[in-house]
Amino acid sequence: GSKWTYTGLEGKYDWPKKHPYCGGVSQSPIDIRNELLQYDPTLRPVEVRGYSNCTEPLTLINNGHSVKMSLPSTMYISSLPHRYSAAQLHLHWGSTDHLGGSEHTINGKQYPAEMHVVHFNSDKYSNLSTAVDKADGLAVLGVFIDVGAFNPVFDHILSHLGSVRYRDQVVQIPAFNIFNLLPERLDEFYRYDGSLTTPPCYPSVLWTVFRNPVRISQEQLLSLQTVLYSTYVNEPISLKMNQNYRHPQETNERHVVVSFRD
Ligand SMILES: NS(=O)(=O)c1c(F)c(F)c(S(=O)(=O)CCO)c(N[C@H]2CCc3ccccc32)c1F
Ligand SMILES: [Zn+2]
């Protein structure tokens, strides 16, 4: 069940008690430090298909842990050894008291937020749930979110947060060009073998974290940090949904391949 939380009882330091994989050796996120990097000139730029011509209405849900948007499997990553079809995207963020909210960090630097676009290996598995616990099951694109100018593309999502304020609330949002959520330079990224960053923490994710952040305005970030609750609408005690990021995990024997020298 999803009784787990990020703080307090059942918090992220207790996850391994009920979810043994969370205590594994290939966990995510990690702090992407220079001494871990291995430049790999053979890494191909990330290529995605079907991101720009998404016509179906998209469903946004507050699942108590994040705000998650369903994605059609007509969207996929075409630059990996298998086709990885899109399933969902969601966000991680901090709070008004703690600006940092990204899961991955770069040499200790935590960004205000991070977007994850979750894909599953549709060459081998029929859906996300059957792929989620397989070693080659998932590929997640990580995009750092920083503060800057108002971002009209992210507002396709952020303008609807008020409709999914409480856990299990759902809203349909009009289709938009999802490609424009991605940062510049899809050829500049870090890549490593890791896991889901939430229970059950299966070590099933090929992580691609882009070098360049996207930017949203201070006001857009504030709404992400303050609008959502992790509790149900009728719960007597409501809990804000914020600081929904896992701390960096041990890299152990892993290294990170990187597609750029600088
Ligand atoms: N940061 S992350 O990309 O690792 C990641 C999340 F951060 C996250 F919140 C979720 S979730 O499904 O919205 C909530 C947890 O169930 C998932 N969904 C995964 C985790 C559990 C599960 C089970 C079936 C299908 C998808 C997922 C996730 F892969
Ligand atoms: Zn995530």
PDB file of C-alpha atoms and ligand atoms in Angstrom:
ATOM      1  CA  GLY A   1       0.000   0.000   0.000  1.00  0.00           C
ATOM      2  CA  SER A   2       1.019   3.562  -0.289  1.00  0.00           C
ATOM      3  CA  LYS A   3       1.064   4.304   3.480  1.00  0.00           C
ATOM      4  CA  TRP A   4       4.603   5.590   3.112  1.00  0.00           C
ATOM      5  CA  THR A   5       5.435   9.275   3.527  1.00  0.00           C
ATOM      6  CA  TYR A   6       8.473  11.496   3.105  1.00  0.00           C
ATOM      7  CA  THR A   7       8.644  12.649   6.745  1.00  0.00           C
ATOM      8  CA  GLY A   8       7.850  11.340  10.240  1.00  0.00           C
ATOM      9  CA  LEU A   9       6.569   7.796  10.795  1.00  0.00           C
ATOM     10  CA  GLU A  10       6.811   5.635   7.654  1.00  0.00           C
ATOM     11  CA  GLY A  11       9.157   8.393   6.451  1.00  0.00           C
ATOM     12  CA  LYS A  12      11.902   7.947   3.873  1.00  0.00           C
ATOM     13  CA  TYR A  13      14.481   6.666   6.424  1.00  0.00           C
ATOM     14  CA  ASP A  14      12.033   3.886   7.413  1.00  0.00           C
ATOM     15  CA  TRP A  15      11.078   2.793   3.893  1.00  0.00           C
ATOM     16  CA  PRO A  16      13.406  -0.282   3.881  1.00  0.00           C
ATOM     17  CA  LYS A  17      11.507  -1.803   6.830  1.00  0.00           C
ATOM     18  CA  LYS A  18       8.398  -2.387   4.739  1.00  0.00           C
ATOM     19  CA  HIS A  19       9.951  -2.112   1.268  1.00  0.00           C
ATOM     20  CA  PRO A  20      13.208  -4.121   1.239  1.00  0.00           C
ATOM     21  CA  TYR A  21      14.324  -2.923  -2.222  1.00  0.00           C
ATOM     22  CA  CYS A  22      14.549   0.609  -0.734  1.00  0.00           C
ATOM     23  CA  GLY A  23      17.638  -0.629   1.144  1.00  0.00           C
ATOM     24  CA  GLY A  24      19.298  -1.913  -2.045  1.00  0.00           C
ATOM     25  CA  VAL A  25      22.628  -0.992  -3.613  1.00  0.00           C
ATOM     26  CA  SER A  26      21.394   0.680  -6.830  1.00  0.00           C
ATOM     27  CA  GLN A  27      19.022   3.248  -5.401  1.00  0.00           C
ATOM     28  CA  SER A  28      17.983   6.652  -6.705  1.00  0.00           C
ATOM     29  CA  PRO A  29      18.334   9.573  -6.578  1.00  0.00           C
ATOM     30  CA  ILE A  30      22.063  10.210  -6.330  1.00  0.00           C
ATOM     31  CA  ASP A  31      24.322  13.231  -6.003  1.00  0.00           C
ATOM     32  CA  ILE A  32      25.875  13.468  -9.472  1.00  0.00           C
ATOM     33  CA  ARG A  33      29.465  14.339  -8.499  1.00  0.00           C
ATOM     34  CA  ASN A  34      32.337  15.052 -10.878  1.00  0.00           C
ATOM     35  CA  GLU A  35      34.430  12.120  -9.591  1.00  0.00           C
ATOM     36  CA  LEU A  36      31.648   9.702 -10.623  1.00  0.00           C
ATOM     37  CA  LEU A  37      31.495  10.884 -14.238  1.00  0.00           C
ATOM     38  CA  GLN A  38      32.766   8.919 -17.200  1.00  0.00           C
ATOM     39  CA  TYR A  39      32.524  10.806 -20.504  1.00  0.00           C
ATOM     40  CA  ASP A  40      31.053   8.543 -23.201  1.00  0.00           C
ATOM     41  CA  PRO A  41      31.291  10.018 -26.741  1.00  0.00           C
ATOM     42  CA  THR A  42      29.113   7.181 -28.105  1.00  0.00           C
ATOM     43  CA  LEU A  43      26.041   8.371 -26.170  1.00  0.00           C
ATOM     44  CA  ARG A  44      23.340   9.377 -28.683  1.00  0.00           C
ATOM     45  CA  PRO A  45      21.185  12.481 -28.114  1.00  0.00           C
ATOM     46  CA  VAL A  46      17.859  11.625 -26.484  1.00  0.00           C
ATOM     47  CA  GLU A  47      15.207  11.296 -29.215  1.00  0.00           C
ATOM     48  CA  VAL A  48      11.521  11.277 -28.361  1.00  0.00           C
ATOM     49  CA  ARG A  49       8.605  10.669 -30.696  1.00  0.00           C
ATOM     50  CA  GLY A  50       4.956  11.705 -30.400  1.00  0.00           C
ATOM     51  CA  TYR A  51       5.632  14.340 -27.764  1.00  0.00           C
ATOM     52  CA  SER A  52       4.588  17.214 -30.003  1.00  0.00           C
ATOM     53  CA  ASN A  53       1.408  15.860 -31.561  1.00  0.00           C
ATOM     54  CA  CYS A  54      -0.325  14.669 -28.420  1.00  0.00           C
ATOM     55  CA  THR A  55      -4.034  15.256 -29.099  1.00  0.00           C
ATOM     56  CA  GLU A  56      -5.718  13.235 -26.330  1.00  0.00           C
ATOM     57  CA  PRO A  57      -6.918  15.077 -23.208  1.00  0.00           C
ATOM     58  CA  LEU A  58      -4.513  14.458 -20.348  1.00  0.00           C
ATOM     59  CA  THR A  59      -5.500  13.363 -16.844  1.00  0.00           C
ATOM     60  CA  LEU A  60      -3.893  15.087 -13.859  1.00  0.00           C
ATOM     61  CA  ILE A  61      -4.171  13.353 -10.471  1.00  0.00           C
ATOM     62  CA  ASN A  62      -3.048  14.100  -6.935  1.00  0.00           C
ATOM     63  CA  ASN A  63      -2.042  10.621  -5.735  1.00  0.00           C
ATOM     64  CA  GLY A  64      -1.031  11.781  -2.284  1.00  0.00           C
ATOM     65  CA  HIS A  65       2.685  11.655  -3.107  1.00  0.00           C
ATOM     66  CA  SER A  66       2.929  13.871  -6.152  1.00  0.00           C
ATOM     67  CA  VAL A  67       0.900  15.457  -8.903  1.00  0.00           C
ATOM     68  CA  LYS A  68       0.969  12.974 -11.767  1.00  0.00           C
ATOM     69  CA  MET A  69      -0.107  13.414 -15.396  1.00  0.00           C
ATOM     70  CA  SER A  70      -0.961  10.358 -17.451  1.00  0.00           C
ATOM     71  CA  LEU A  71       0.700  10.161 -20.884  1.00  0.00           C
ATOM     72  CA  PRO A  72      -0.351   8.255 -24.022  1.00  0.00           C
ATOM     73  CA  SER A  73       1.917   5.378 -25.088  1.00  0.00           C
ATOM     74  CA  THR A  74       2.059   6.997 -28.534  1.00  0.00           C
ATOM     75  CA  MET A  75       4.799   9.055 -26.893  1.00  0.00           C
ATOM     76  CA  TYR A  76       8.077   7.172 -26.607  1.00  0.00           C
ATOM     77  CA  ILE A  77      11.884   7.352 -26.418  1.00  0.00           C
ATOM     78  CA  SER A  78      13.396   6.087 -29.708  1.00  0.00           C
ATOM     79  CA  SER A  79      17.106   6.454 -28.900  1.00  0.00           C
ATOM     80  CA  LEU A  80      17.471   3.546 -26.454  1.00  0.00           C
ATOM     81  CA  PRO A  81      18.109  -0.161 -27.265  1.00  0.00           C
ATOM     82  CA  HIS A  82      14.384  -0.858 -26.719  1.00  0.00           C
ATOM     83  CA  ARG A  83      11.360   1.381 -27.298  1.00  0.00           C
ATOM     84  CA  TYR A  84      10.344   2.979 -23.990  1.00  0.00           C
ATOM     85  CA  SER A  85       6.752   4.253 -24.144  1.00  0.00           C
ATOM     86  CA  ALA A  86       5.584   7.115 -21.932  1.00  0.00           C
ATOM     87  CA  ALA A  87       3.301   6.332 -18.996  1.00  0.00           C
ATOM     88  CA  GLN A  88       3.214   9.347 -16.698  1.00  0.00           C
ATOM     89  CA  LEU A  89       5.036  12.432 -15.610  1.00  0.00           C
ATOM     90  CA  HIS A  90       5.164  13.873 -12.095  1.00  0.00           C
ATOM     91  CA  LEU A  91       7.036  16.453 -10.071  1.00  0.00           C
ATOM     92  CA  HIS A  92       9.126  16.712  -6.891  1.00  0.00           C
ATOM     93  CA  TRP A  93       9.532  20.014  -5.060  1.00  0.00           C
ATOM     94  CA  GLY A  94      10.480  21.674  -1.761  1.00  0.00           C
ATOM     95  CA  SER A  95       8.515  24.141   0.332  1.00  0.00           C
ATOM     96  CA  THR A  96       8.386  27.819   1.206  1.00  0.00           C
ATOM     97  CA  ASP A  97      10.816  27.052   4.078  1.00  0.00           C
ATOM     98  CA  HIS A  98      13.126  24.844   2.015  1.00  0.00           C
ATOM     99  CA  LEU A  99      13.772  26.028  -1.554  1.00  0.00           C
ATOM    100  CA  GLY A 100      15.543  22.821  -2.601  1.00  0.00           C
ATOM    101  CA  GLY A 101      13.171  20.203  -3.987  1.00  0.00           C
ATOM    102  CA  SER A 102      14.959  18.215  -6.677  1.00  0.00           C
ATOM    103  CA  GLU A 103      15.827  14.559  -6.069  1.00  0.00           C
ATOM    104  CA  HIS A 104      19.060  14.402  -8.052  1.00  0.00           C
ATOM    105  CA  THR A 105      21.721  16.939  -7.121  1.00  0.00           C
ATOM    106  CA  ILE A 106      24.758  18.137  -9.072  1.00  0.00           C
ATOM    107  CA  ASN A 107      27.889  18.305  -6.893  1.00  0.00           C
ATOM    108  CA  GLY A 108      25.596  18.908  -3.925  1.00  0.00           C
ATOM    109  CA  LYS A 109      23.462  21.555  -5.654  1.00  0.00           C
ATOM    110  CA  GLN A 110      19.740  20.899  -5.216  1.00  0.00           C
ATOM    111  CA  TYR A 111      17.379  22.596  -7.683  1.00  0.00           C
ATOM    112  CA  PRO A 112      13.971  23.936  -6.577  1.00  0.00           C
ATOM    113  CA  ALA A 113      12.118  21.087  -8.316  1.00  0.00           C
ATOM    114  CA  GLU A 114      12.504  18.141 -10.699  1.00  0.00           C
ATOM    115  CA  MET A 115      10.185  16.649 -13.321  1.00  0.00           C
ATOM    116  CA  HIS A 116      10.221  12.913 -14.080  1.00  0.00           C
ATOM    117  CA  VAL A 117       8.801  11.509 -17.311  1.00  0.00           C
ATOM    118  CA  VAL A 118       8.310   7.791 -16.643  1.00  0.00           C
ATOM    119  CA  HIS A 119       8.528   5.363 -19.606  1.00  0.00           C
ATOM    120  CA  PHE A 120       8.296   1.553 -19.744  1.00  0.00           C
ATOM    121  CA  ASN A 121       9.983  -0.929 -22.094  1.00  0.00           C
ATOM    122  CA  SER A 122       7.074  -1.558 -24.469  1.00  0.00           C
ATOM    123  CA  ASP A 123       9.163  -3.919 -26.623  1.00  0.00           C
ATOM    124  CA  LYS A 124       9.129  -6.423 -23.751  1.00  0.00           C
ATOM    125  CA  TYR A 125       6.282  -5.494 -21.383  1.00  0.00           C
ATOM    126  CA  SER A 126       2.637  -4.622 -21.980  1.00  0.00           C
ATOM    127  CA  ASN A 127       2.306  -1.835 -19.432  1.00  0.00           C
ATOM    128  CA  LEU A 128       3.975   0.131 -16.655  1.00  0.00           C
ATOM    129  CA  SER A 129       2.816  -2.168 -13.857  1.00  0.00           C
ATOM    130  CA  THR A 130       4.326  -5.292 -15.423  1.00  0.00           C
ATOM    131  CA  ALA A 131       7.518  -3.420 -16.324  1.00  0.00           C
ATOM    132  CA  VAL A 132       8.004  -1.614 -13.003  1.00  0.00           C
ATOM    133  CA  ASP A 133       9.863  -4.483 -11.252  1.00  0.00           C
ATOM    134  CA  LYS A 134      11.990  -5.675 -14.235  1.00  0.00           C
ATOM    135  CA  ALA A 135      15.681  -4.761 -14.504  1.00  0.00           C
ATOM    136  CA  ASP A 136      15.184  -3.336 -18.031  1.00  0.00           C
ATOM    137  CA  GLY A 137      11.642  -2.211 -17.322  1.00  0.00           C
ATOM    138  CA  LEU A 138      11.749   1.582 -16.998  1.00  0.00           C
ATOM    139  CA  ALA A 139      13.483   4.649 -18.411  1.00  0.00           C
ATOM    140  CA  VAL A 140      12.860   7.942 -16.637  1.00  0.00           C
ATOM    141  CA  LEU A 141      13.845  11.366 -17.999  1.00  0.00           C
ATOM    142  CA  GLY A 142      14.791  13.775 -15.216  1.00  0.00           C
ATOM    143  CA  VAL A 143      14.510  17.521 -15.812  1.00  0.00           C
ATOM    144  CA  PHE A 144      15.700  20.047 -13.241  1.00  0.00           C
ATOM    145  CA  ILE A 145      13.367  22.987 -12.631  1.00  0.00           C
ATOM    146  CA  ASP A 146      14.882  26.349 -11.680  1.00  0.00           C
ATOM    147  CA  VAL A 147      13.381  29.791 -11.031  1.00  0.00           C
ATOM    148  CA  GLY A 148      13.253  32.320 -13.876  1.00  0.00           C
ATOM    149  CA  ALA A 149      10.689  33.776 -16.226  1.00  0.00           C
ATOM    150  CA  PHE A 150       7.054  32.669 -16.291  1.00  0.00           C
ATOM    151  CA  ASN A 151       6.803  29.394 -18.207  1.00  0.00           C
ATOM    152  CA  PRO A 152       3.598  29.189 -20.266  1.00  0.00           C
ATOM    153  CA  VAL A 153       4.177  25.518 -21.114  1.00  0.00           C
ATOM    154  CA  PHE A 154       4.397  24.387 -17.477  1.00  0.00           C
ATOM    155  CA  ASP A 155       1.318  26.505 -16.816  1.00  0.00           C
ATOM    156  CA  HIS A 156      -0.677  23.941 -18.807  1.00  0.00           C
ATOM    157  CA  ILE A 157      -0.118  21.801 -15.687  1.00  0.00           C
ATOM    158  CA  LEU A 158       0.361  24.313 -12.867  1.00  0.00           C
ATOM    159  CA  SER A 159      -2.794  26.298 -13.684  1.00  0.00           C
ATOM    160  CA  HIS A 160      -4.859  23.196 -12.812  1.00  0.00           C
ATOM    161  CA  LEU A 161      -3.330  22.421  -9.394  1.00  0.00           C
ATOM    162  CA  GLY A 162      -6.343  24.040  -7.702  1.00  0.00           C
ATOM    163  CA  SER A 163      -8.541  21.294  -9.215  1.00  0.00           C
ATOM    164  CA  VAL A 164      -6.462  18.474  -7.679  1.00  0.00           C
ATOM    165  CA  ARG A 165      -5.856  20.078  -4.291  1.00  0.00           C
ATOM    166  CA  TYR A 166      -6.624  16.912  -2.303  1.00  0.00           C
ATOM    167  CA  ARG A 167      -5.579  13.256  -2.586  1.00  0.00           C
ATOM    168  CA  ASP A 168      -7.304  11.252  -5.342  1.00  0.00           C
ATOM    169  CA  GLN A 169      -8.775  14.363  -7.003  1.00  0.00           C
ATOM    170  CA  VAL A 170      -8.541  14.193 -10.777  1.00  0.00           C
ATOM    171  CA  VAL A 171      -8.924  16.717 -13.591  1.00  0.00           C
ATOM    172  CA  GLN A 172      -8.795  16.452 -17.381  1.00  0.00           C
ATOM    173  CA  ILE A 173      -6.576  19.041 -19.013  1.00  0.00           C
ATOM    174  CA  PRO A 174      -6.479  20.004 -22.688  1.00  0.00           C
ATOM    175  CA  ALA A 175      -3.745  18.422 -24.792  1.00  0.00           C
ATOM    176  CA  PHE A 176      -0.603  20.489 -25.288  1.00  0.00           C
ATOM    177  CA  ASN A 177       2.854  20.100 -26.804  1.00  0.00           C
ATOM    178  CA  ILE A 178       4.679  18.040 -24.177  1.00  0.00           C
ATOM    179  CA  PHE A 179       7.968  18.323 -26.055  1.00  0.00           C
ATOM    180  CA  ASN A 180       8.121  21.961 -24.889  1.00  0.00           C
ATOM    181  CA  LEU A 181       8.393  20.787 -21.261  1.00  0.00           C
ATOM    182  CA  LEU A 182      11.853  19.394 -22.048  1.00  0.00           C
ATOM    183  CA  PRO A 183      15.015  21.513 -21.658  1.00  0.00           C
ATOM    184  CA  GLU A 184      17.415  22.708 -24.320  1.00  0.00           C
ATOM    185  CA  ARG A 185      20.154  20.352 -25.510  1.00  0.00           C
ATOM    186  CA  LEU A 186      18.717  16.826 -25.323  1.00  0.00           C
ATOM    187  CA  ASP A 187      22.261  15.780 -26.271  1.00  0.00           C
ATOM    188  CA  GLU A 188      23.652  16.874 -22.879  1.00  0.00           C
ATOM    189  CA  PHE A 189      22.741  14.466 -20.078  1.00  0.00           C
ATOM    190  CA  TYR A 190      23.897  12.196 -17.252  1.00  0.00           C
ATOM    191  CA  ARG A 191      22.903   8.490 -17.350  1.00  0.00           C
ATOM    192  CA  TYR A 192      23.101   5.742 -14.726  1.00  0.00           C
ATOM    193  CA  ASP A 193      21.337   2.597 -13.509  1.00  0.00           C
ATOM    194  CA  GLY A 194      19.062   3.275 -10.570  1.00  0.00           C
ATOM    195  CA  SER A 195      15.644   2.782  -9.077  1.00  0.00           C
ATOM    196  CA  LEU A 196      12.222   4.199  -8.406  1.00  0.00           C
ATOM    197  CA  THR A 197      12.679   6.974  -5.863  1.00  0.00           C
ATOM    198  CA  THR A 198       9.491   5.955  -4.063  1.00  0.00           C
ATOM    199  CA  PRO A 199       8.513   2.652  -2.517  1.00  0.00           C
ATOM    200  CA  PRO A 200       8.709  -0.094  -3.671  1.00  0.00           C
ATOM    201  CA  CYS A 201      12.074   1.370  -4.944  1.00  0.00           C
ATOM    202  CA  TYR A 202      12.518  -1.371  -7.572  1.00  0.00           C
ATOM    203  CA  PRO A 203      16.007  -1.160  -9.176  1.00  0.00           C
ATOM    204  CA  SER A 204      14.383  -1.029 -12.597  1.00  0.00           C
ATOM    205  CA  VAL A 205      15.173   2.458 -13.899  1.00  0.00           C
ATOM    206  CA  LEU A 206      17.619   3.630 -16.547  1.00  0.00           C
ATOM    207  CA  TRP A 207      17.939   7.263 -15.455  1.00  0.00           C
ATOM    208  CA  THR A 208      18.649  10.081 -17.920  1.00  0.00           C
ATOM    209  CA  VAL A 209      19.066  13.433 -16.137  1.00  0.00           C
ATOM    210  CA  PHE A 210      19.430  16.415 -18.451  1.00  0.00           C
ATOM    211  CA  ARG A 211      22.239  18.898 -17.823  1.00  0.00           C
ATOM    212  CA  ASN A 212      20.117  21.986 -18.476  1.00  0.00           C
ATOM    213  CA  PRO A 213      17.181  22.997 -16.273  1.00  0.00           C
ATOM    214  CA  VAL A 214      13.890  24.408 -17.417  1.00  0.00           C
ATOM    215  CA  ARG A 215      12.642  27.512 -15.624  1.00  0.00           C
ATOM    216  CA  ILE A 216       9.342  28.526 -14.060  1.00  0.00           C
ATOM    217  CA  SER A 217       8.501  31.793 -12.289  1.00  0.00           C
ATOM    218  CA  GLN A 218       8.712  32.386  -8.560  1.00  0.00           C
ATOM    219  CA  GLU A 219       4.882  32.524  -8.496  1.00  0.00           C
ATOM    220  CA  GLN A 220       4.559  29.234 -10.401  1.00  0.00           C
ATOM    221  CA  LEU A 221       6.981  27.596  -7.942  1.00  0.00           C
ATOM    222  CA  LEU A 222       5.051  29.057  -4.999  1.00  0.00           C
ATOM    223  CA  SER A 223       1.809  27.491  -6.255  1.00  0.00           C
ATOM    224  CA  LEU A 224       3.545  24.112  -6.592  1.00  0.00           C
ATOM    225  CA  GLN A 225       4.839  24.482  -3.015  1.00  0.00           C
ATOM    226  CA  THR A 226       1.559  25.620  -1.445  1.00  0.00           C
ATOM    227  CA  VAL A 227      -1.579  24.485  -3.306  1.00  0.00           C
ATOM    228  CA  LEU A 228      -1.493  20.700  -2.905  1.00  0.00           C
ATOM    229  CA  TYR A 229      -2.395  18.496   0.061  1.00  0.00           C
ATOM    230  CA  SER A 230      -1.406  14.863   0.578  1.00  0.00           C
ATOM    231  CA  THR A 231      -4.600  14.230   2.562  1.00  0.00           C
ATOM    232  CA  TYR A 232      -8.167  13.556   1.415  1.00  0.00           C
ATOM    233  CA  VAL A 233     -10.617  16.457   1.151  1.00  0.00           C
ATOM    234  CA  ASN A 234     -12.660  15.283   4.163  1.00  0.00           C
ATOM    235  CA  GLU A 235      -9.745  14.442   6.487  1.00  0.00           C
ATOM    236  CA  PRO A 236      -9.931  16.450   9.748  1.00  0.00           C
ATOM    237  CA  ILE A 237      -6.166  17.111   9.691  1.00  0.00           C
ATOM    238  CA  SER A 238      -4.903  18.255   6.297  1.00  0.00           C
ATOM    239  CA  LEU A 239      -1.212  17.913   5.449  1.00  0.00           C
ATOM    240  CA  LYS A 240       0.473  20.030   2.788  1.00  0.00           C
ATOM    241  CA  MET A 241       2.116  18.106  -0.016  1.00  0.00           C
ATOM    242  CA  ASN A 242       5.650  19.495  -0.208  1.00  0.00           C
ATOM    243  CA  GLN A 243       9.268  18.406   0.193  1.00  0.00           C
ATOM    244  CA  ASN A 244       8.264  15.220  -1.678  1.00  0.00           C
ATOM    245  CA  TYR A 245      11.834  14.337  -2.621  1.00  0.00           C
ATOM    246  CA  ARG A 246      14.031  11.435  -1.536  1.00  0.00           C
ATOM    247  CA  HIS A 247      17.537  12.288  -0.337  1.00  0.00           C
ATOM    248  CA  PRO A 248      20.581  11.202  -2.428  1.00  0.00           C
ATOM    249  CA  GLN A 249      21.453   7.517  -2.027  1.00  0.00           C
ATOM    250  CA  GLU A 250      24.834   5.758  -1.930  1.00  0.00           C
ATOM    251  CA  THR A 251      26.283   5.201  -5.408  1.00  0.00           C
ATOM    252  CA  ASN A 252      28.298   2.109  -4.260  1.00  0.00           C
ATOM    253  CA  GLU A 253      30.052   0.584  -7.318  1.00  0.00           C
ATOM    254  CA  ARG A 254      28.080   2.680  -9.827  1.00  0.00           C
ATOM    255  CA  HIS A 255      29.419   5.413 -12.075  1.00  0.00           C
ATOM    256  CA  VAL A 256      27.557   7.961 -14.200  1.00  0.00           C
ATOM    257  CA  VAL A 257      28.125   8.197 -17.946  1.00  0.00           C
ATOM    258  CA  VAL A 258      27.965  11.704 -19.313  1.00  0.00           C
ATOM    259  CA  SER A 259      27.417  12.812 -22.909  1.00  0.00           C
ATOM    260  CA  PHE A 260      29.321  16.110 -22.775  1.00  0.00           C
ATOM    261  CA  ARG A 261      32.824  17.210 -21.818  1.00  0.00           C
ATOM    262  CA  ASP A 262      31.991  20.881 -21.216  1.00  0.00           C
TER     263      ASP A 262
HETATM  264  N1  LIG B   1      10.503   9.218  -8.962  1.00  0.00           N
HETATM  265  S1  LIG B   1       9.911   7.937  -9.681  1.00  0.00           S
HETATM  266  O1  LIG B   1       9.902   8.168 -11.119  1.00  0.00           O
HETATM  267  O2  LIG B   1      10.652   6.773  -9.266  1.00  0.00           O
HETATM  268  C1  LIG B   1       8.236   7.721  -9.203  1.00  0.00           C
HETATM  269  C2  LIG B   1       7.623   8.573  -8.322  1.00  0.00           C
HETATM  270  F1  LIG B   1       8.282   9.573  -7.720  1.00  0.00           F
HETATM  271  C3  LIG B   1       6.262   8.446  -8.041  1.00  0.00           C
HETATM  272  F2  LIG B   1       5.680   9.321  -7.181  1.00  0.00           F
HETATM  273  C4  LIG B   1       5.522   7.450  -8.603  1.00  0.00           C
HETATM  274  S2  LIG B   1       3.819   7.370  -8.283  1.00  0.00           S
HETATM  275  O3  LIG B   1       3.251   6.240  -8.944  1.00  0.00           O
HETATM  276  O4  LIG B   1       3.275   8.641  -8.695  1.00  0.00           O
HETATM  277  C5  LIG B   1       3.574   7.281  -6.553  1.00  0.00           C
HETATM  278  C6  LIG B   1       4.267   6.077  -6.041  1.00  0.00           C
HETATM  279  O5  LIG B   1       3.461   4.955  -6.263  1.00  0.00           O
HETATM  280  C7  LIG B   1       6.142   6.543  -9.437  1.00  0.00           C
HETATM  281  N2  LIG B   1       5.410   5.473  -9.906  1.00  0.00           N
HETATM  282  C8  LIG B   1       6.014   4.169  -9.821  1.00  0.00           C
HETATM  283  C9  LIG B   1       6.426   3.860  -8.385  1.00  0.00           C
HETATM  284  C10 LIG B   1       5.532   2.743  -7.899  1.00  0.00           C
HETATM  285  C11 LIG B   1       4.827   2.252  -9.092  1.00  0.00           C
HETATM  286  C12 LIG B   1       4.011   1.143  -9.254  1.00  0.00           C
HETATM  287  C13 LIG B   1       3.412   0.918 -10.489  1.00  0.00           C
HETATM  288  C14 LIG B   1       3.636   1.799 -11.521  1.00  0.00           C
HETATM  289  C15 LIG B   1       4.467   2.897 -11.364  1.00  0.00           C
HETATM  290  C16 LIG B   1       5.074   3.065 -10.169  1.00  0.00           C
HETATM  291  C17 LIG B   1       7.501   6.712  -9.755  1.00  0.00           C
HETATM  292  F3  LIG B   1       8.083   5.886 -10.639  1.00  0.00           F
HETATM  293 ZN    ZN B   2       9.898  10.994  -9.537  1.00  0.00          ZN
END
